[in-house]
PDB file of C-alpha atoms in Angstrom:
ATOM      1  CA  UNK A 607    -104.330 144.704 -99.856  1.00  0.00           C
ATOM      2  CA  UNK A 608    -106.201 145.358 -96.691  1.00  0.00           C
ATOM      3  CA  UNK A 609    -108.722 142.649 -94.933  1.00  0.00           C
ATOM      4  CA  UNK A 610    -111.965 144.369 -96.582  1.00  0.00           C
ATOM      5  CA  UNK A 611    -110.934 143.277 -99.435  1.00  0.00           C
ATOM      6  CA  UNK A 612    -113.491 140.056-100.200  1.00  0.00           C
ATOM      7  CA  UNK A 613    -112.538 136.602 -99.591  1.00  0.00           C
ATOM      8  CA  UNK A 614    -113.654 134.222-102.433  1.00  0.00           C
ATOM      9  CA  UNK A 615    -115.126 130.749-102.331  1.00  0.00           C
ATOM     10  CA  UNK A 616    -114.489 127.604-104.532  1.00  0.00           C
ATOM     11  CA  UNK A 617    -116.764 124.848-103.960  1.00  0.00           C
ATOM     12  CA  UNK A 618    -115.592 121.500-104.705  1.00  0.00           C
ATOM     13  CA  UNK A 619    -118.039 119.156-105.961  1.00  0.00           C
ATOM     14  CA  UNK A 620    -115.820 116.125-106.398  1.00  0.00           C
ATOM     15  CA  UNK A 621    -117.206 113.968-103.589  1.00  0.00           C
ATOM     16  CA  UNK A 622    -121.048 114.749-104.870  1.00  0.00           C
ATOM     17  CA  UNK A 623    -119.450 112.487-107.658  1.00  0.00           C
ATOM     18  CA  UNK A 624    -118.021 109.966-105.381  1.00  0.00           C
ATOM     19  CA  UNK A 625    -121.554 108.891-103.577  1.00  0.00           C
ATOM     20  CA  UNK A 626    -122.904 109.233-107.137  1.00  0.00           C
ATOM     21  CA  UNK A 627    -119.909 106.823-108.084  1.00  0.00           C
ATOM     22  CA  UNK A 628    -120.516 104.290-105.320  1.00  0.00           C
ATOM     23  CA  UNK A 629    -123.786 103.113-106.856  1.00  0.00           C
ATOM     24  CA  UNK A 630    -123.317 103.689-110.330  1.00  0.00           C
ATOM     25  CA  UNK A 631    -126.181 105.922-112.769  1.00  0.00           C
ATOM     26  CA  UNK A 632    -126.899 109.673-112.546  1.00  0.00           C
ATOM     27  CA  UNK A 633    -127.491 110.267-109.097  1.00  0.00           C
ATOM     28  CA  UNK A 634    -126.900 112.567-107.450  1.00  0.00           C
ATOM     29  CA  UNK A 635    -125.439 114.791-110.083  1.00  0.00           C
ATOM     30  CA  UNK A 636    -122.574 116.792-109.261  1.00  0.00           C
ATOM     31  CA  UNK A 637    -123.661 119.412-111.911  1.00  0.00           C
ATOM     32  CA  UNK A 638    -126.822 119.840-110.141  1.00  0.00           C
ATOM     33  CA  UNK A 639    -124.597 120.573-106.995  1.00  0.00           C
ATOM     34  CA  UNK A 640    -121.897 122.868-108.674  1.00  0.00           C
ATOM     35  CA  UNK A 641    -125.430 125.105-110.412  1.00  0.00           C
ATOM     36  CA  UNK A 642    -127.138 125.101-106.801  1.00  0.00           C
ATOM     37  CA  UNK A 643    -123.328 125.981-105.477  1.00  0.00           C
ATOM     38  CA  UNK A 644    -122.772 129.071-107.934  1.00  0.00           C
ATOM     39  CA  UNK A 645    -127.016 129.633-107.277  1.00  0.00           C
ATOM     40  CA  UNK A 646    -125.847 130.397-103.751  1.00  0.00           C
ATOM     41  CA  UNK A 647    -123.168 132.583-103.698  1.00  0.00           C
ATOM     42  CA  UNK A 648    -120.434 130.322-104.519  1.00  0.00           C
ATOM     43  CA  UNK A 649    -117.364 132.284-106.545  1.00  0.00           C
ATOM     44  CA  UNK A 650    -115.803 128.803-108.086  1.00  0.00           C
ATOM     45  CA  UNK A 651    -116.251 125.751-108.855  1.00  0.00           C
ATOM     46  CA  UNK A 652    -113.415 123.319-108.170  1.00  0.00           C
ATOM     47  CA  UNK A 653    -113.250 119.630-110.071  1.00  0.00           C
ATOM     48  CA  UNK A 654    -110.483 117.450-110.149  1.00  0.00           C
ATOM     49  CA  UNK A 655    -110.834 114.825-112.605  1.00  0.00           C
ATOM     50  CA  UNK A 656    -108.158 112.052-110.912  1.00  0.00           C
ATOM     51  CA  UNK A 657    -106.397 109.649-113.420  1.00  0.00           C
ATOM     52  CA  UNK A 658    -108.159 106.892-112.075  1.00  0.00           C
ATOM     53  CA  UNK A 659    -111.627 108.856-112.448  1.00  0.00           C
ATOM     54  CA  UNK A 660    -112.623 107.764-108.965  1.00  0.00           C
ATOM     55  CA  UNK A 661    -115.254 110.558-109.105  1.00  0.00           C
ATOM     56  CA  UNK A 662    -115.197 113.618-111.682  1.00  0.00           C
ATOM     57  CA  UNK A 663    -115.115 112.271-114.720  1.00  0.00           C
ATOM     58  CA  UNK A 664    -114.337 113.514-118.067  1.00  0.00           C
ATOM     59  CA  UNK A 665    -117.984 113.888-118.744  1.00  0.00           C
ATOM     60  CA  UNK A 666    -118.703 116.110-115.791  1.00  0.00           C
ATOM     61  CA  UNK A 667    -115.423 118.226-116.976  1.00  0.00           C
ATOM     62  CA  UNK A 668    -117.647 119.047-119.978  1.00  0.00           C
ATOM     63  CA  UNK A 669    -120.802 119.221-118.482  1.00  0.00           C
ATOM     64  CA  UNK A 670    -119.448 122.102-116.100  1.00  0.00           C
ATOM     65  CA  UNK A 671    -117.412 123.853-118.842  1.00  0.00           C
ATOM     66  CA  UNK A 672    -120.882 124.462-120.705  1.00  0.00           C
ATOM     67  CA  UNK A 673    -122.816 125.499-117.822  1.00  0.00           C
ATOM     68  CA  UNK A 674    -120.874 127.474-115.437  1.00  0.00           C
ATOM     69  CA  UNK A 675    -120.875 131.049-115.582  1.00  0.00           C
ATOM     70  CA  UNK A 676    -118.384 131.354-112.738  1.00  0.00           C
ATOM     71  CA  UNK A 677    -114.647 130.264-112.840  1.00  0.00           C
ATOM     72  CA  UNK A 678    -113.913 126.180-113.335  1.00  0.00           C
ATOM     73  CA  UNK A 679    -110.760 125.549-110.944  1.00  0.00           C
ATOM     74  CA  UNK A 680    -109.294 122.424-113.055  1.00  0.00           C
ATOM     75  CA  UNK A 681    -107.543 120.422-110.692  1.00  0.00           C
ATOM     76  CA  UNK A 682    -105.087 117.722-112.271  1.00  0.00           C
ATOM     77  CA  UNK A 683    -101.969 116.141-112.176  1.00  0.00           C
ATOM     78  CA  UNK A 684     -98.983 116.525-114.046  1.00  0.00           C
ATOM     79  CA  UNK A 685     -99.482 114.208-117.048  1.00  0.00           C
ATOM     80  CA  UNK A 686     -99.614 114.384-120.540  1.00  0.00           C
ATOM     81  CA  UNK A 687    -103.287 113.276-120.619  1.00  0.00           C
ATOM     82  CA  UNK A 688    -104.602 116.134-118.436  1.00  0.00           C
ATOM     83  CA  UNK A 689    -102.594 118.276-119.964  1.00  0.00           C
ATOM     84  CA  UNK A 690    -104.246 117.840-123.614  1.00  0.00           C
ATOM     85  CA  UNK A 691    -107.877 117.902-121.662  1.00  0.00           C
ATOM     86  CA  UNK A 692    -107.210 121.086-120.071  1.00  0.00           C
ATOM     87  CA  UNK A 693    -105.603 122.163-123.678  1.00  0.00           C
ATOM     88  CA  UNK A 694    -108.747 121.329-124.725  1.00  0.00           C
ATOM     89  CA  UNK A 695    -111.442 122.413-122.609  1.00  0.00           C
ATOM     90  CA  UNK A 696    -109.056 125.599-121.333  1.00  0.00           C
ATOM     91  CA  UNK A 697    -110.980 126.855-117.981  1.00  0.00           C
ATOM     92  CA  UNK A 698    -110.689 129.482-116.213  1.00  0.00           C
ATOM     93  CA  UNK A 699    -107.550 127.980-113.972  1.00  0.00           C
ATOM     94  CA  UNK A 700    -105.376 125.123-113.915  1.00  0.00           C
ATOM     95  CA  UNK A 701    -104.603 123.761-110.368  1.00  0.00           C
ATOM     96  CA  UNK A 702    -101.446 121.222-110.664  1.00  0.00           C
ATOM     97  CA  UNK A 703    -101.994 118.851-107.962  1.00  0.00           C
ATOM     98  CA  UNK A 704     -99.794 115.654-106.699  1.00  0.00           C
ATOM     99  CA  UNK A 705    -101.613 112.310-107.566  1.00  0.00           C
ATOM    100  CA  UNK A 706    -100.979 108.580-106.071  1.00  0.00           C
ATOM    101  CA  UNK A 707    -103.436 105.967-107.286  1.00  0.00           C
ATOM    102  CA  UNK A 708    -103.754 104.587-103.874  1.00  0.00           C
ATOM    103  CA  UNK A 709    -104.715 107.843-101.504  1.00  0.00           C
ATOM    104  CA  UNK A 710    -108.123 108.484-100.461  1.00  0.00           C
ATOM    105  CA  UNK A 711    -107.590 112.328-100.766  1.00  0.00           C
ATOM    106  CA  UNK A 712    -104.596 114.620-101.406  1.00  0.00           C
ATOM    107  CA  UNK A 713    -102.243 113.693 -98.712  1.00  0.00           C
ATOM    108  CA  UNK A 714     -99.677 116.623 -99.474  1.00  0.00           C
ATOM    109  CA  UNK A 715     -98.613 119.198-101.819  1.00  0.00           C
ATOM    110  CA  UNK A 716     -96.449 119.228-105.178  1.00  0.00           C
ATOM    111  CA  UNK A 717     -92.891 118.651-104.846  1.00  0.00           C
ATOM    112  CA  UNK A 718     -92.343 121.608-106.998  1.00  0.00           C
ATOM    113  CA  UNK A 719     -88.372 122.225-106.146  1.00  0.00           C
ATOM    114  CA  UNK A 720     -87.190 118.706-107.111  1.00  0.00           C
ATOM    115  CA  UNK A 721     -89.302 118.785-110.514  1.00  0.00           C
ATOM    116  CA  UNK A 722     -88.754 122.392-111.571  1.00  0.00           C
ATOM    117  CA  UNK A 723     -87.718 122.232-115.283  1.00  0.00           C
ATOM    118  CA  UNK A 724     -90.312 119.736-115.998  1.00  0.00           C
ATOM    119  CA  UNK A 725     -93.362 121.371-114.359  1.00  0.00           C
ATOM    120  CA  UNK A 726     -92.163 124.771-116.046  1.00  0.00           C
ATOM    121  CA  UNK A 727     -92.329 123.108-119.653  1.00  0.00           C
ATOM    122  CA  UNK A 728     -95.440 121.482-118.595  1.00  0.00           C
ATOM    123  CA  UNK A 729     -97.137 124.261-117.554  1.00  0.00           C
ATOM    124  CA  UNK A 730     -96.078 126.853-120.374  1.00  0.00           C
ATOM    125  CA  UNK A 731     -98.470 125.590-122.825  1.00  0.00           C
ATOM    126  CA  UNK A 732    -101.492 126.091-120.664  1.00  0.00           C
ATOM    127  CA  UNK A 733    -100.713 129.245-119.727  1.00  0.00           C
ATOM    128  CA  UNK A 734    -100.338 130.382-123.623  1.00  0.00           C
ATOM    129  CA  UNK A 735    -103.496 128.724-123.620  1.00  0.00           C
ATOM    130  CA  UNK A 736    -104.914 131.284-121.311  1.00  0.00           C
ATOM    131  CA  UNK A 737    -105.304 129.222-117.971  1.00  0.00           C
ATOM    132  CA  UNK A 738    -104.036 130.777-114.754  1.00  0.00           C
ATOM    133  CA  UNK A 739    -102.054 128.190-113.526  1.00  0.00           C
ATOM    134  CA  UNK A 740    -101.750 127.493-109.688  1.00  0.00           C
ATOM    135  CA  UNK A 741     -99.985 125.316-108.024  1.00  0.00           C
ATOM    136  CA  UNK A 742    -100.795 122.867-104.768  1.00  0.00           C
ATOM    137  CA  UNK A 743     -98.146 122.830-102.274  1.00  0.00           C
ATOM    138  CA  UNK A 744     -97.159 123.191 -98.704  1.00  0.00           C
ATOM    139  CA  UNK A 745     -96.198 125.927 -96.676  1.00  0.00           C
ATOM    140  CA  UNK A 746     -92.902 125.412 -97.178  1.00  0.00           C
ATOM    141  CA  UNK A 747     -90.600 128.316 -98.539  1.00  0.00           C
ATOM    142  CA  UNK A 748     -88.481 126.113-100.705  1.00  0.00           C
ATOM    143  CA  UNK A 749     -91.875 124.928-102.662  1.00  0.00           C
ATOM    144  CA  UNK A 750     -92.894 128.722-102.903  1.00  0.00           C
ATOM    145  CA  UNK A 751     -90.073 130.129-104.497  1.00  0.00           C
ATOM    146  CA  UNK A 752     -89.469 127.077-106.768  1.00  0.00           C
ATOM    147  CA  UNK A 753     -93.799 127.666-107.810  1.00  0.00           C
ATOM    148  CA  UNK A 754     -92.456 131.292-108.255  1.00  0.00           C
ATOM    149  CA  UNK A 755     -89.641 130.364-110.726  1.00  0.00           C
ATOM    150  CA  UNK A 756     -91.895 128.082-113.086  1.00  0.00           C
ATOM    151  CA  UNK A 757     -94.155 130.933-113.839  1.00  0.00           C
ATOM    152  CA  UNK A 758     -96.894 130.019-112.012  1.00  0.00           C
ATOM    153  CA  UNK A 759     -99.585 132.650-110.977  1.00  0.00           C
ATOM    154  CA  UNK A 760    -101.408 131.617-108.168  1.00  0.00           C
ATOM    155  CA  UNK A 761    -100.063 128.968-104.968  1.00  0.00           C
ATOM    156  CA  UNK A 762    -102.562 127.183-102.884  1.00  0.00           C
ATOM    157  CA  UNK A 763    -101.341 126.375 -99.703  1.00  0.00           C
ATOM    158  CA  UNK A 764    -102.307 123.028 -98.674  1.00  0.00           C
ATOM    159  CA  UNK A 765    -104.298 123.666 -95.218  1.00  0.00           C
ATOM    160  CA  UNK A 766    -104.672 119.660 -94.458  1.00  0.00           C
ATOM    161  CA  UNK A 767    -102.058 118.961 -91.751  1.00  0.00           C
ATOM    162  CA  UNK A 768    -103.576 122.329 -89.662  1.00  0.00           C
ATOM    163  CA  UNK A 769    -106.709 121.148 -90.019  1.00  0.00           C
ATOM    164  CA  UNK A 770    -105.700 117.405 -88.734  1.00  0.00           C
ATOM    165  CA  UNK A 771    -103.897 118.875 -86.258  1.00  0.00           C
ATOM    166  CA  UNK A 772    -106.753 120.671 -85.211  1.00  0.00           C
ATOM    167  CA  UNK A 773    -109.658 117.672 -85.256  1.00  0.00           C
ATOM    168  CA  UNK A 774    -107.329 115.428 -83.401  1.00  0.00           C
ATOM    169  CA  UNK A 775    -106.308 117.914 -80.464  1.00  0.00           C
ATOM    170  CA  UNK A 776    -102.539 117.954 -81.247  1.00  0.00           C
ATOM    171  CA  UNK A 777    -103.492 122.274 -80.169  1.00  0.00           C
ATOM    172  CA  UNK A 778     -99.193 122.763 -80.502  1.00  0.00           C
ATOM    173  CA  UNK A 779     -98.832 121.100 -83.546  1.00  0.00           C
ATOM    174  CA  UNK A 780    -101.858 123.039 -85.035  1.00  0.00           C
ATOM    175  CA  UNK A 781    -100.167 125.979 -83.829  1.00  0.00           C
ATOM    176  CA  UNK A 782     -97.439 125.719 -85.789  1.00  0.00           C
ATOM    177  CA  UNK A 783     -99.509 124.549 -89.040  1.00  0.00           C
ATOM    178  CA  UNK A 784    -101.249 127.443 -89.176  1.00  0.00           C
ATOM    179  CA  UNK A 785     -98.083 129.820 -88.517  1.00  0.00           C
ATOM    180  CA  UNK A 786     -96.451 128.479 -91.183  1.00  0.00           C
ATOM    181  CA  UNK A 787     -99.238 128.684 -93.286  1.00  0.00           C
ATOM    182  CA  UNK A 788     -99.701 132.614 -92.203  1.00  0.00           C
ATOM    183  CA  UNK A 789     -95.797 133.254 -92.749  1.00  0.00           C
ATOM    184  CA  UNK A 790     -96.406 132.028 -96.237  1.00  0.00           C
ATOM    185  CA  UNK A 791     -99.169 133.655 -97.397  1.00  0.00           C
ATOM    186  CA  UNK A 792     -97.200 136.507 -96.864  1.00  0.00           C
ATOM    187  CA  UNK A 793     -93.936 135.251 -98.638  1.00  0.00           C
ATOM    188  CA  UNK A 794     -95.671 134.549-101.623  1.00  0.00           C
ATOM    189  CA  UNK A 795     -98.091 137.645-101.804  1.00  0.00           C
ATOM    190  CA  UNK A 796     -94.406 139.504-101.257  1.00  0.00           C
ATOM    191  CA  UNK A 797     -93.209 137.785-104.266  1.00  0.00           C
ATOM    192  CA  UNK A 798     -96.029 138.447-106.860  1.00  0.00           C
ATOM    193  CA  UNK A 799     -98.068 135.835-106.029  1.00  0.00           C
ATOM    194  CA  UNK A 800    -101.939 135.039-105.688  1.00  0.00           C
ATOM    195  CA  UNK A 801    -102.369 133.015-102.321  1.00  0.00           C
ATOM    196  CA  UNK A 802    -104.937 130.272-102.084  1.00  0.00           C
ATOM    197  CA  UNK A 803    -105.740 127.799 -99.139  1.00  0.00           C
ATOM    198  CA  UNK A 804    -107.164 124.622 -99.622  1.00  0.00           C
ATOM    199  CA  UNK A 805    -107.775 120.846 -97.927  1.00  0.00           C
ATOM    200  CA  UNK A 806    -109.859 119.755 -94.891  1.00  0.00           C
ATOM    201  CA  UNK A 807    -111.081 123.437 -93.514  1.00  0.00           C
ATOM    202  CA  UNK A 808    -114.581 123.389 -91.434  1.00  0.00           C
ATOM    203  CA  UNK A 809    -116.457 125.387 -89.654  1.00  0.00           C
ATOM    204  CA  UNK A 810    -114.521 125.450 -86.768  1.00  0.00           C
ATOM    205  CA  UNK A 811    -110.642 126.064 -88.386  1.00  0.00           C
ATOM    206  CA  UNK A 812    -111.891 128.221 -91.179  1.00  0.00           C
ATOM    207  CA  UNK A 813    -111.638 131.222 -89.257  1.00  0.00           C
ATOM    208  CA  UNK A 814    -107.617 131.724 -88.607  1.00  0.00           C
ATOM    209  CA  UNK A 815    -107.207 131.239 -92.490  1.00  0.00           C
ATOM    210  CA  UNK A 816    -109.772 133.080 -93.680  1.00  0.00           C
ATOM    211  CA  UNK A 817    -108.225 136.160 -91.584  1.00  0.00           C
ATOM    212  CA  UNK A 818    -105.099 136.240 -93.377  1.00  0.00           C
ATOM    213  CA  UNK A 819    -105.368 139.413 -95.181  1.00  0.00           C
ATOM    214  CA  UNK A 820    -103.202 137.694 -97.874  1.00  0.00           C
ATOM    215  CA  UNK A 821    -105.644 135.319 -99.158  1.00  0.00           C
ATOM    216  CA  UNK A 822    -107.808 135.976-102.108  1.00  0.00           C
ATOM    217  CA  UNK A 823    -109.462 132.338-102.233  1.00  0.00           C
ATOM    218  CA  UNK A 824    -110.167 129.136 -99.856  1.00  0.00           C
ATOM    219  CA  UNK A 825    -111.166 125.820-101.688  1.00  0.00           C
ATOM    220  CA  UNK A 826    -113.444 123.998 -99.644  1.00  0.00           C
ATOM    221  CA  UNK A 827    -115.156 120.925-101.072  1.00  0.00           C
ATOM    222  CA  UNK A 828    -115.858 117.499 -98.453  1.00  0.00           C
ATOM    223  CA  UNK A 829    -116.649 119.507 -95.535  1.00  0.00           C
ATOM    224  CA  UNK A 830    -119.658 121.348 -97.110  1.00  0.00           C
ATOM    225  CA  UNK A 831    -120.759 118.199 -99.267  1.00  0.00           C
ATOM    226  CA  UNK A 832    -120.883 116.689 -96.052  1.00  0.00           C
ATOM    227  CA  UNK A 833    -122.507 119.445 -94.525  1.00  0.00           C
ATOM    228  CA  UNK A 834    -124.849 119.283 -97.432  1.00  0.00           C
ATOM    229  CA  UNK A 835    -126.652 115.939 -96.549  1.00  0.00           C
ATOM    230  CA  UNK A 836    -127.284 117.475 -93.429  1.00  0.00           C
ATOM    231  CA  UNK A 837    -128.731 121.121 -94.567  1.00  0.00           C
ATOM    232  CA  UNK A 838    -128.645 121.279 -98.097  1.00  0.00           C
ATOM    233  CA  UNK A 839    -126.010 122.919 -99.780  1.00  0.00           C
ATOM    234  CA  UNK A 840    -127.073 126.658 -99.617  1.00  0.00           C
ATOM    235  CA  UNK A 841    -127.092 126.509 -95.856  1.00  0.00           C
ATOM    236  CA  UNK A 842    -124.017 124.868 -95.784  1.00  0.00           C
ATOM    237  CA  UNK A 843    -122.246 127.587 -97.679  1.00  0.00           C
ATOM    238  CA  UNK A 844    -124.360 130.422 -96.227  1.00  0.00           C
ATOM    239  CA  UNK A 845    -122.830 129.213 -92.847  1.00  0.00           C
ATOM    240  CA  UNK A 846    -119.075 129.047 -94.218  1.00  0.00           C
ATOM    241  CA  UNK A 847    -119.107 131.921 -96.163  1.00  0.00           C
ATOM    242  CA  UNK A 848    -120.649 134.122 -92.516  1.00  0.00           C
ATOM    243  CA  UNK A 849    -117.652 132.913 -90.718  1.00  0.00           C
ATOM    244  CA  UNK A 850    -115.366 134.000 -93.828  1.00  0.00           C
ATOM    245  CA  UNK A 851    -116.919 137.434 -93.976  1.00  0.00           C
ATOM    246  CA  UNK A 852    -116.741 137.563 -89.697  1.00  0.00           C
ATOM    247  CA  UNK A 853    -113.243 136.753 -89.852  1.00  0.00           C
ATOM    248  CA  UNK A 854    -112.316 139.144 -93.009  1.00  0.00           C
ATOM    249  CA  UNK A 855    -114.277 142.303 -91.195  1.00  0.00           C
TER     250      UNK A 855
END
């Protein structure tokens, strides 16, 4: 693999369903966001339809599945109820995520090494199904190789305690997030496996990621909804994917 190779980027649309969700009716419609999103360059759509349904919901799941022409990233959690809606919709990918009713956002990856048997039986069927399955956790080598064991194609690293680290000028700290993260991305290419980053990235910590030659994907989703309300979406992306590219070349 060598750092020409292009970097791709998933849009997340969930939180154009959250401000949608705060006032109830149609508006503004996170389909409209993920067509203007894949209008502008984007190479995936990410949706993760939460057990609560605190934004995506299961509508929107099925909305997207018959409009997209790009890749649907599926995020869920482990449960038998997401399981038989990605069983039934089967997108593109499959991106097993922890869940707790009461976070605001994903605080932290998949404890993959403490639920190993289970989370390879659950994810068997949906990759007969067809799904690449990936799987949310932290740049930790333990979570890794257990991710590697259950069959799963594709990690995403979980880039939200860098980022933190980052905003709130803990520079040392930040330091070492991002190592970690860079020592993994290698690991895990090494073993087989398709490297992802994901949570919290912005314009200004994008660009260390984006450099590892390793990655083939960054999920980026509040950040450029954010951005969005600012500069409309295109820009927003146009902007994030420049510093990609600058930091790939």
């Amino acid at each position: 693999m060598t750092t020409q190779e292009k970097l791709r980027l998933g849009v997340n649309i969930d939180h154009v369903a959250t401000v949608r969700n705060a006032r109830g009716g149609d508006t503004p419609d996170p389909l409209r966001a993920a067509r203007i999103a894949e209008e502008s360059g984007a190479d995936g759509i990410t949706a993760h339809l939460r057990e609560d349904r605190r934004h995506i919901s299961d509508a929107d799941i099925e909305g997207l599945m018959n409009m997209l022409s790009v890749p649907l990233n599926f995020e869920m959690a482990a449960t038998d109820e997401m399981q038989a809606i990605a069983l039934r919709h089967k997108p593109h990918a499959v991106c097993i995520v922890p869940e707790k009713r009461e976070e605001r956002t994903t605080e932290g990856g998949l404890e993959v090494a403490r639920e190993e048997n289970k989370l390879a039986h659950f994810i068997a069927p949906l990759r007969d199904a067809g799904c690449r399955v990936s799987i949310f956790i932290a740049a930790d080598k333990r979570q890794v190789d257990a991710a590697h064991r259950i069959g799963a194609e594709v990690i995403e690293l979980h880039s939200g305690a860098y980022c933190d680290a980052h905003h709130e000028g803990r520079f040392d700290d930040r330091d070492r997030e991002l190592e970690a993260l860079r020592q993994m991305s290698t690991y895990a290419h090494d073993l087989g496996l398709e490297v992802h980053v994901g949570h919290g990235l912005t314009y200004e910590t994008v660009q260390p990621v984006a450099a590892f030659p390793e990655a083939r994907e960054l999920n980026i989703g509040h950040f450029l909804i954010g951005e969005a309300i600012f500069r409309g979406l295109q820009p927003a992306m146009a902007e994030m994917r420049r510093l990609m590219d600058e930091a790939r070349g």
